[in-house]
């Protein structure tokens, strides 16, 4: 049977994923054991040179932008739709 805690954690995780604005794909995991090459990661925070992502261990990790390519940028999509409409 599915436990209450599993349902709660699933719903919280789903809500967090919906609120995050960017998804990245790792293209360089050299000297970084917590990232997997070609895997997608959710961005928690962005600075001019770094992303803070949720890594394979479900921890927040700060990495250089050069390690990733952008897969989906919801903020950019929203701005484009608003401009078109």
PDB file of N, CA and C in Angstrom:
ATOM      1  N   UNK A   1       0.820  -1.195   0.000  1.00  0.00           N
ATOM      2  CA  UNK A   1       0.000   0.000   0.000  1.00  0.00           C
ATOM      3  C   UNK A   1       0.869   1.266   0.000  1.00  0.00           C
ATOM      4  N   UNK A   2       0.336   2.303  -0.580  1.00  0.00           N
ATOM      5  CA  UNK A   2       1.039   3.580  -0.637  1.00  0.00           C
ATOM      6  C   UNK A   2       0.850   4.308   0.686  1.00  0.00           C
ATOM      7  N   UNK A   3       1.951   4.763   1.254  1.00  0.00           N
ATOM      8  CA  UNK A   3       1.870   5.435   2.543  1.00  0.00           C
ATOM      9  C   UNK A   3       1.524   6.906   2.372  1.00  0.00           C
ATOM     10  N   UNK A   4       1.038   7.490   3.438  1.00  0.00           N
ATOM     11  CA  UNK A   4       0.702   8.913   3.455  1.00  0.00           C
ATOM     12  C   UNK A   4       1.943   9.755   3.186  1.00  0.00           C
ATOM     13  N   UNK A   5       3.089   9.369   3.795  1.00  0.00           N
ATOM     14  CA  UNK A   5       4.318  10.138   3.609  1.00  0.00           C
ATOM     15  C   UNK A   5       4.781  10.112   2.162  1.00  0.00           C
ATOM     16  N   UNK A   6       4.625   8.976   1.471  1.00  0.00           N
ATOM     17  CA  UNK A   6       4.998   8.900   0.067  1.00  0.00           C
ATOM     18  C   UNK A   6       4.134   9.854  -0.760  1.00  0.00           C
ATOM     19  N   UNK A   7       2.832   9.872  -0.517  1.00  0.00           N
ATOM     20  CA  UNK A   7       1.926  10.761  -1.251  1.00  0.00           C
ATOM     21  C   UNK A   7       2.289  12.219  -0.979  1.00  0.00           C
ATOM     22  N   UNK A   8       2.560  12.544   0.272  1.00  0.00           N
ATOM     23  CA  UNK A   8       2.928  13.904   0.636  1.00  0.00           C
ATOM     24  C   UNK A   8       4.227  14.325  -0.053  1.00  0.00           C
ATOM     25  N   UNK A   9       5.245  13.463  -0.004  1.00  0.00           N
ATOM     26  CA  UNK A   9       6.523  13.813  -0.634  1.00  0.00           C
ATOM     27  C   UNK A   9       6.381  13.909  -2.142  1.00  0.00           C
ATOM     28  N   UNK A  10       5.558  13.056  -2.762  1.00  0.00           N
ATOM     29  CA  UNK A  10       5.327  13.124  -4.208  1.00  0.00           C
ATOM     30  C   UNK A  10       4.672  14.450  -4.581  1.00  0.00           C
ATOM     31  N   UNK A  11       3.650  14.850  -3.847  1.00  0.00           N
ATOM     32  CA  UNK A  11       2.938  16.095  -4.152  1.00  0.00           C
ATOM     33  C   UNK A  11       3.823  17.319  -3.929  1.00  0.00           C
ATOM     34  N   UNK A  12       4.629  17.318  -2.891  1.00  0.00           N
ATOM     35  CA  UNK A  12       5.554  18.429  -2.650  1.00  0.00           C
ATOM     36  C   UNK A  12       6.570  18.493  -3.782  1.00  0.00           C
ATOM     37  N   UNK A  13       7.139  17.361  -4.161  1.00  0.00           N
ATOM     38  CA  UNK A  13       8.111  17.320  -5.254  1.00  0.00           C
ATOM     39  C   UNK A  13       7.507  17.798  -6.560  1.00  0.00           C
ATOM     40  N   UNK A  14       6.276  17.407  -6.834  1.00  0.00           N
ATOM     41  CA  UNK A  14       5.595  17.834  -8.056  1.00  0.00           C
ATOM     42  C   UNK A  14       5.397  19.351  -8.050  1.00  0.00           C
ATOM     43  N   UNK A  15       4.979  19.905  -6.919  1.00  0.00           N
ATOM     44  CA  UNK A  15       4.764  21.350  -6.821  1.00  0.00           C
ATOM     45  C   UNK A  15       6.075  22.109  -7.001  1.00  0.00           C
ATOM     46  N   UNK A  16       7.155  21.610  -6.404  1.00  0.00           N
ATOM     47  CA  UNK A  16       8.460  22.257  -6.540  1.00  0.00           C
ATOM     48  C   UNK A  16       8.894  22.244  -7.997  1.00  0.00           C
ATOM     49  N   UNK A  17       8.744  21.115  -8.689  1.00  0.00           N
ATOM     50  CA  UNK A  17       9.138  21.036 -10.097  1.00  0.00           C
ATOM     51  C   UNK A  17       8.345  22.012 -10.950  1.00  0.00           C
ATOM     52  N   UNK A  18       7.059  22.198 -10.659  1.00  0.00           N
ATOM     53  CA  UNK A  18       6.234  23.119 -11.431  1.00  0.00           C
ATOM     54  C   UNK A  18       6.654  24.564 -11.213  1.00  0.00           C
ATOM     55  N   UNK A  19       7.185  24.893 -10.030  1.00  0.00           N
ATOM     56  CA  UNK A  19       7.565  26.261  -9.725  1.00  0.00           C
ATOM     57  C   UNK A  19       8.959  26.617 -10.228  1.00  0.00           C
ATOM     58  N   UNK A  20       9.790  25.622 -10.518  1.00  0.00           N
ATOM     59  CA  UNK A  20      11.138  25.901 -10.990  1.00  0.00           C
ATOM     60  C   UNK A  20      11.089  26.378 -12.425  1.00  0.00           C
ATOM     61  N   UNK A  21      11.972  27.309 -12.764  1.00  0.00           N
ATOM     62  CA  UNK A  21      11.880  27.975 -14.048  1.00  0.00           C
ATOM     63  C   UNK A  21      12.778  27.413 -15.133  1.00  0.00           C
ATOM     64  N   UNK A  22      13.746  26.590 -14.789  1.00  0.00           N
ATOM     65  CA  UNK A  22      14.703  26.168 -15.795  1.00  0.00           C
ATOM     66  C   UNK A  22      15.143  24.726 -15.575  1.00  0.00           C
ATOM     67  N   UNK A  23      15.320  24.013 -16.689  1.00  0.00           N
ATOM     68  CA  UNK A  23      15.853  22.653 -16.656  1.00  0.00           C
ATOM     69  C   UNK A  23      17.124  22.646 -17.501  1.00  0.00           C
ATOM     70  N   UNK A  24      18.175  22.044 -16.960  1.00  0.00           N
ATOM     71  CA  UNK A  24      19.472  21.990 -17.625  1.00  0.00           C
ATOM     72  C   UNK A  24      19.879  20.550 -17.884  1.00  0.00           C
ATOM     73  N   UNK A  25      20.763  20.346 -18.874  1.00  0.00           N
ATOM     74  CA  UNK A  25      21.351  19.025 -19.119  1.00  0.00           C
ATOM     75  C   UNK A  25      22.846  19.130 -18.860  1.00  0.00           C
ATOM     76  N   UNK A  26      23.364  18.207 -18.072  1.00  0.00           N
ATOM     77  CA  UNK A  26      24.786  18.185 -17.742  1.00  0.00           C
ATOM     78  C   UNK A  26      25.595  17.749 -18.963  1.00  0.00           C
ATOM     79  N   UNK A  27      26.581  18.563 -19.359  1.00  0.00           N
ATOM     80  CA  UNK A  27      27.449  18.216 -20.488  1.00  0.00           C
ATOM     81  C   UNK A  27      28.900  18.030 -20.047  1.00  0.00           C
ATOM     82  N   UNK A  28      29.167  18.255 -18.740  1.00  0.00           N
ATOM     83  CA  UNK A  28      30.524  18.098 -18.222  1.00  0.00           C
ATOM     84  C   UNK A  28      30.438  17.785 -16.724  1.00  0.00           C
ATOM     85  N   UNK A  29      30.700  16.535 -16.363  1.00  0.00           N
ATOM     86  CA  UNK A  29      30.696  16.168 -14.946  1.00  0.00           C
ATOM     87  C   UNK A  29      32.098  15.854 -14.435  1.00  0.00           C
ATOM     88  N   UNK A  30      33.105  16.389 -15.112  1.00  0.00           N
ATOM     89  CA  UNK A  30      34.494  16.191 -14.726  1.00  0.00           C
ATOM     90  C   UNK A  30      34.724  16.688 -13.290  1.00  0.00           C
ATOM     91  N   UNK A  31      35.293  15.839 -12.446  1.00  0.00           N
ATOM     92  CA  UNK A  31      35.590  16.140 -11.035  1.00  0.00           C
ATOM     93  C   UNK A  31      34.340  16.480 -10.229  1.00  0.00           C
ATOM     94  N   UNK A  32      33.215  15.952 -10.617  1.00  0.00           N
ATOM     95  CA  UNK A  32      31.964  16.191  -9.888  1.00  0.00           C
ATOM     96  C   UNK A  32      31.171  14.885  -9.831  1.00  0.00           C
ATOM     97  N   UNK A  33      31.245  14.215  -8.696  1.00  0.00           N
ATOM     98  CA  UNK A  33      30.597  12.908  -8.544  1.00  0.00           C
ATOM     99  C   UNK A  33      29.091  12.998  -8.352  1.00  0.00           C
ATOM    100  N   UNK A  34      28.581  14.181  -8.064  1.00  0.00           N
ATOM    101  CA  UNK A  34      27.153  14.303  -7.768  1.00  0.00           C
ATOM    102  C   UNK A  34      26.299  14.625  -8.997  1.00  0.00           C
ATOM    103  N   UNK A  35      26.937  14.742 -10.178  1.00  0.00           N
ATOM    104  CA  UNK A  35      26.208  14.984 -11.423  1.00  0.00           C
ATOM    105  C   UNK A  35      26.454  13.846 -12.399  1.00  0.00           C
ATOM    106  N   UNK A  36      25.444  13.554 -13.217  1.00  0.00           N
ATOM    107  CA  UNK A  36      25.547  12.507 -14.222  1.00  0.00           C
ATOM    108  C   UNK A  36      25.509  13.138 -15.606  1.00  0.00           C
ATOM    109  N   UNK A  37      26.423  12.726 -16.454  1.00  0.00           N
ATOM    110  CA  UNK A  37      26.497  13.245 -17.805  1.00  0.00           C
ATOM    111  C   UNK A  37      25.194  12.986 -18.558  1.00  0.00           C
ATOM    112  N   UNK A  38      24.685  13.978 -19.261  1.00  0.00           N
ATOM    113  CA  UNK A  38      23.456  13.927 -20.065  1.00  0.00           C
ATOM    114  C   UNK A  38      22.172  13.830 -19.251  1.00  0.00           C
ATOM    115  N   UNK A  39      22.251  13.958 -17.940  1.00  0.00           N
ATOM    116  CA  UNK A  39      21.064  13.944 -17.104  1.00  0.00           C
ATOM    117  C   UNK A  39      20.536  15.369 -16.946  1.00  0.00           C
ATOM    118  N   UNK A  40      19.226  15.514 -16.785  1.00  0.00           N
ATOM    119  CA  UNK A  40      18.612  16.823 -16.621  1.00  0.00           C
ATOM    120  C   UNK A  40      18.480  17.173 -15.142  1.00  0.00           C
ATOM    121  N   UNK A  41      18.679  18.471 -14.848  1.00  0.00           N
ATOM    122  CA  UNK A  41      18.634  18.967 -13.476  1.00  0.00           C
ATOM    123  C   UNK A  41      17.781  20.221 -13.396  1.00  0.00           C
ATOM    124  N   UNK A  42      17.130  20.397 -12.269  1.00  0.00           N
ATOM    125  CA  UNK A  42      16.314  21.580 -12.013  1.00  0.00           C
ATOM    126  C   UNK A  42      17.164  22.671 -11.376  1.00  0.00           C
ATOM    127  N   UNK A  43      16.965  23.904 -11.836  1.00  0.00           N
ATOM    128  CA  UNK A  43      17.701  25.043 -11.299  1.00  0.00           C
ATOM    129  C   UNK A  43      16.942  25.632 -10.115  1.00  0.00           C
ATOM    130  N   UNK A  44      17.655  25.823  -9.016  1.00  0.00           N
ATOM    131  CA  UNK A  44      17.094  26.457  -7.833  1.00  0.00           C
ATOM    132  C   UNK A  44      17.371  27.953  -7.869  1.00  0.00           C
ATOM    133  N   UNK A  45      18.586  28.301  -8.292  1.00  0.00           N
ATOM    134  CA  UNK A  45      19.005  29.703  -8.312  1.00  0.00           C
ATOM    135  C   UNK A  45      20.023  29.881  -9.427  1.00  0.00           C
ATOM    136  N   UNK A  46      20.095  31.099  -9.965  1.00  0.00           N
ATOM    137  CA  UNK A  46      21.036  31.406 -11.034  1.00  0.00           C
ATOM    138  C   UNK A  46      21.757  32.717 -10.729  1.00  0.00           C
ATOM    139  N   UNK A  47      23.087  32.717 -10.914  1.00  0.00           N
ATOM    140  CA  UNK A  47      23.872  33.949 -10.827  1.00  0.00           C
ATOM    141  C   UNK A  47      24.495  34.181 -12.204  1.00  0.00           C
ATOM    142  N   UNK A  48      25.344  35.173 -12.327  1.00  0.00           N
ATOM    143  CA  UNK A  48      25.942  35.454 -13.630  1.00  0.00           C
ATOM    144  C   UNK A  48      26.876  34.336 -14.099  1.00  0.00           C
ATOM    145  N   UNK A  49      27.502  33.606 -13.188  1.00  0.00           N
ATOM    146  CA  UNK A  49      28.457  32.561 -13.564  1.00  0.00           C
ATOM    147  C   UNK A  49      28.086  31.152 -13.110  1.00  0.00           C
ATOM    148  N   UNK A  50      27.107  31.040 -12.212  1.00  0.00           N
ATOM    149  CA  UNK A  50      26.811  29.749 -11.598  1.00  0.00           C
ATOM    150  C   UNK A  50      25.320  29.444 -11.587  1.00  0.00           C
ATOM    151  N   UNK A  51      25.021  28.116 -11.541  1.00  0.00           N
ATOM    152  CA  UNK A  51      23.679  27.623 -11.268  1.00  0.00           C
ATOM    153  C   UNK A  51      23.717  26.882  -9.938  1.00  0.00           C
ATOM    154  N   UNK A  52      22.639  26.937  -9.203  1.00  0.00           N
ATOM    155  CA  UNK A  52      22.449  26.060  -8.052  1.00  0.00           C
ATOM    156  C   UNK A  52      21.395  25.052  -8.499  1.00  0.00           C
ATOM    157  N   UNK A  53      21.776  23.768  -8.521  1.00  0.00           N
ATOM    158  CA  UNK A  53      20.894  22.710  -9.015  1.00  0.00           C
ATOM    159  C   UNK A  53      20.670  21.665  -7.933  1.00  0.00           C
ATOM    160  N   UNK A  54      19.649  20.850  -8.126  1.00  0.00           N
ATOM    161  CA  UNK A  54      19.418  19.695  -7.264  1.00  0.00           C
ATOM    162  C   UNK A  54      20.175  18.529  -7.885  1.00  0.00           C
ATOM    163  N   UNK A  55      21.202  18.032  -7.198  1.00  0.00           N
ATOM    164  CA  UNK A  55      22.063  16.995  -7.765  1.00  0.00           C
ATOM    165  C   UNK A  55      21.486  15.588  -7.570  1.00  0.00           C
ATOM    166  N   UNK A  56      22.268  14.581  -7.932  1.00  0.00           N
ATOM    167  CA  UNK A  56      21.820  13.179  -7.853  1.00  0.00           C
ATOM    168  C   UNK A  56      21.525  12.715  -6.432  1.00  0.00           C
ATOM    169  N   UNK A  57      22.114  13.370  -5.458  1.00  0.00           N
ATOM    170  CA  UNK A  57      21.890  13.020  -4.050  1.00  0.00           C
ATOM    171  C   UNK A  57      20.782  13.853  -3.425  1.00  0.00           C
ATOM    172  N   UNK A  58      20.046  14.596  -4.263  1.00  0.00           N
ATOM    173  CA  UNK A  58      18.956  15.479  -3.828  1.00  0.00           C
ATOM    174  C   UNK A  58      19.453  16.604  -2.927  1.00  0.00           C
ATOM    175  N   UNK A  59      20.693  17.045  -3.156  1.00  0.00           N
ATOM    176  CA  UNK A  59      21.268  18.178  -2.438  1.00  0.00           C
ATOM    177  C   UNK A  59      21.396  19.360  -3.384  1.00  0.00           C
ATOM    178  N   UNK A  60      21.440  20.554  -2.828  1.00  0.00           N
ATOM    179  CA  UNK A  60      21.684  21.740  -3.640  1.00  0.00           C
ATOM    180  C   UNK A  60      23.186  21.844  -3.897  1.00  0.00           C
ATOM    181  N   UNK A  61      23.562  21.953  -5.171  1.00  0.00           N
ATOM    182  CA  UNK A  61      24.967  22.031  -5.563  1.00  0.00           C
ATOM    183  C   UNK A  61      25.169  23.243  -6.450  1.00  0.00           C
ATOM    184  N   UNK A  62      26.233  23.997  -6.187  1.00  0.00           N
ATOM    185  CA  UNK A  62      26.570  25.158  -7.008  1.00  0.00           C
ATOM    186  C   UNK A  62      27.601  24.743  -8.045  1.00  0.00           C
ATOM    187  N   UNK A  63      27.285  24.994  -9.323  1.00  0.00           N
ATOM    188  CA  UNK A  63      28.161  24.585 -10.420  1.00  0.00           C
ATOM    189  C   UNK A  63      28.297  25.707 -11.440  1.00  0.00           C
ATOM    190  N   UNK A  64      29.424  25.720 -12.125  1.00  0.00           N
ATOM    191  CA  UNK A  64      29.621  26.687 -13.202  1.00  0.00           C
ATOM    192  C   UNK A  64      28.628  26.426 -14.332  1.00  0.00           C
ATOM    193  N   UNK A  65      28.220  27.482 -14.980  1.00  0.00           N
ATOM    194  CA  UNK A  65      27.260  27.369 -16.083  1.00  0.00           C
ATOM    195  C   UNK A  65      27.811  26.550 -17.242  1.00  0.00           C
ATOM    196  N   UNK A  66      29.121  26.523 -17.385  1.00  0.00           N
ATOM    197  CA  UNK A  66      29.737  25.794 -18.499  1.00  0.00           C
ATOM    198  C   UNK A  66      29.499  24.288 -18.425  1.00  0.00           C
ATOM    199  N   UNK A  67      29.034  23.775 -17.295  1.00  0.00           N
ATOM    200  CA  UNK A  67      28.745  22.345 -17.158  1.00  0.00           C
ATOM    201  C   UNK A  67      27.411  21.942 -17.791  1.00  0.00           C
ATOM    202  N   UNK A  68      26.597  22.916 -18.204  1.00  0.00           N
ATOM    203  CA  UNK A  68      25.224  22.626 -18.606  1.00  0.00           C
ATOM    204  C   UNK A  68      24.838  23.286 -19.923  1.00  0.00           C
ATOM    205  N   UNK A  69      23.813  22.711 -20.533  1.00  0.00           N
ATOM    206  CA  UNK A  69      23.086  23.384 -21.611  1.00  0.00           C
ATOM    207  C   UNK A  69      21.642  23.518 -21.146  1.00  0.00           C
ATOM    208  N   UNK A  70      20.962  24.535 -21.625  1.00  0.00           N
ATOM    209  CA  UNK A  70      19.573  24.766 -21.221  1.00  0.00           C
ATOM    210  C   UNK A  70      18.652  23.877 -22.041  1.00  0.00           C
ATOM    211  N   UNK A  71      17.811  23.125 -21.355  1.00  0.00           N
ATOM    212  CA  UNK A  71      16.820  22.273 -21.999  1.00  0.00           C
ATOM    213  C   UNK A  71      15.488  23.016 -22.081  1.00  0.00           C
ATOM    214  N   UNK A  72      15.107  23.642 -20.978  1.00  0.00           N
ATOM    215  CA  UNK A  72      13.826  24.354 -20.916  1.00  0.00           C
ATOM    216  C   UNK A  72      13.972  25.558 -19.998  1.00  0.00           C
ATOM    217  N   UNK A  73      13.510  26.700 -20.499  1.00  0.00           N
ATOM    218  CA  UNK A  73      13.537  27.931 -19.708  1.00  0.00           C
ATOM    219  C   UNK A  73      12.118  28.487 -19.689  1.00  0.00           C
ATOM    220  N   UNK A  74      11.365  28.196 -18.634  1.00  0.00           N
ATOM    221  CA  UNK A  74       9.959  28.597 -18.559  1.00  0.00           C
ATOM    222  C   UNK A  74       9.783  30.101 -18.529  1.00  0.00           C
ATOM    223  N   UNK A  75      10.714  30.829 -17.903  1.00  0.00           N
ATOM    224  CA  UNK A  75      10.622  32.285 -17.900  1.00  0.00           C
ATOM    225  C   UNK A  75      10.707  32.837 -19.308  1.00  0.00           C
ATOM    226  N   UNK A  76      11.626  32.308 -20.104  1.00  0.00           N
ATOM    227  CA  UNK A  76      11.787  32.757 -21.479  1.00  0.00           C
ATOM    228  C   UNK A  76      10.545  32.409 -22.293  1.00  0.00           C
ATOM    229  N   UNK A  77       9.982  31.220 -22.088  1.00  0.00           N
ATOM    230  CA  UNK A  77       8.765  30.808 -22.799  1.00  0.00           C
ATOM    231  C   UNK A  77       7.604  31.731 -22.473  1.00  0.00           C
ATOM    232  N   UNK A  78       7.460  32.076 -21.191  1.00  0.00           N
ATOM    233  CA  UNK A  78       6.376  32.967 -20.778  1.00  0.00           C
ATOM    234  C   UNK A  78       6.524  34.341 -21.418  1.00  0.00           C
ATOM    235  N   UNK A  79       7.757  34.858 -21.467  1.00  0.00           N
ATOM    236  CA  UNK A  79       8.006  36.168 -22.075  1.00  0.00           C
ATOM    237  C   UNK A  79       7.708  36.146 -23.564  1.00  0.00           C
ATOM    238  N   UNK A  80       8.079  35.072 -24.251  1.00  0.00           N
ATOM    239  CA  UNK A  80       7.808  34.953 -25.687  1.00  0.00           C
ATOM    240  C   UNK A  80       6.304  34.901 -25.958  1.00  0.00           C
ATOM    241  N   UNK A  81       5.570  34.121 -25.184  1.00  0.00           N
ATOM    242  CA  UNK A  81       4.127  34.019 -25.357  1.00  0.00           C
ATOM    243  C   UNK A  81       3.457  35.364 -25.115  1.00  0.00           C
ATOM    244  N   UNK A  82       3.908  36.088 -24.100  1.00  0.00           N
ATOM    245  CA  UNK A  82       3.330  37.397 -23.804  1.00  0.00           C
ATOM    246  C   UNK A  82       3.618  38.376 -24.937  1.00  0.00           C
ATOM    247  N   UNK A  83       4.794  38.294 -25.540  1.00  0.00           N
ATOM    248  CA  UNK A  83       5.148  39.173 -26.639  1.00  0.00           C
ATOM    249  C   UNK A  83       4.322  38.871 -27.882  1.00  0.00           C
ATOM    250  N   UNK A  84       4.102  37.597 -28.173  1.00  0.00           N
ATOM    251  CA  UNK A  84       3.322  37.189 -29.341  1.00  0.00           C
ATOM    252  C   UNK A  84       1.866  37.575 -29.184  1.00  0.00           C
ATOM    253  N   UNK A  85       1.317  37.379 -27.985  1.00  0.00           N
ATOM    254  CA  UNK A  85      -0.100  37.685 -27.756  1.00  0.00           C
ATOM    255  C   UNK A  85      -0.264  39.163 -27.591  1.00  0.00           C
TER     256      UNK A  85
END
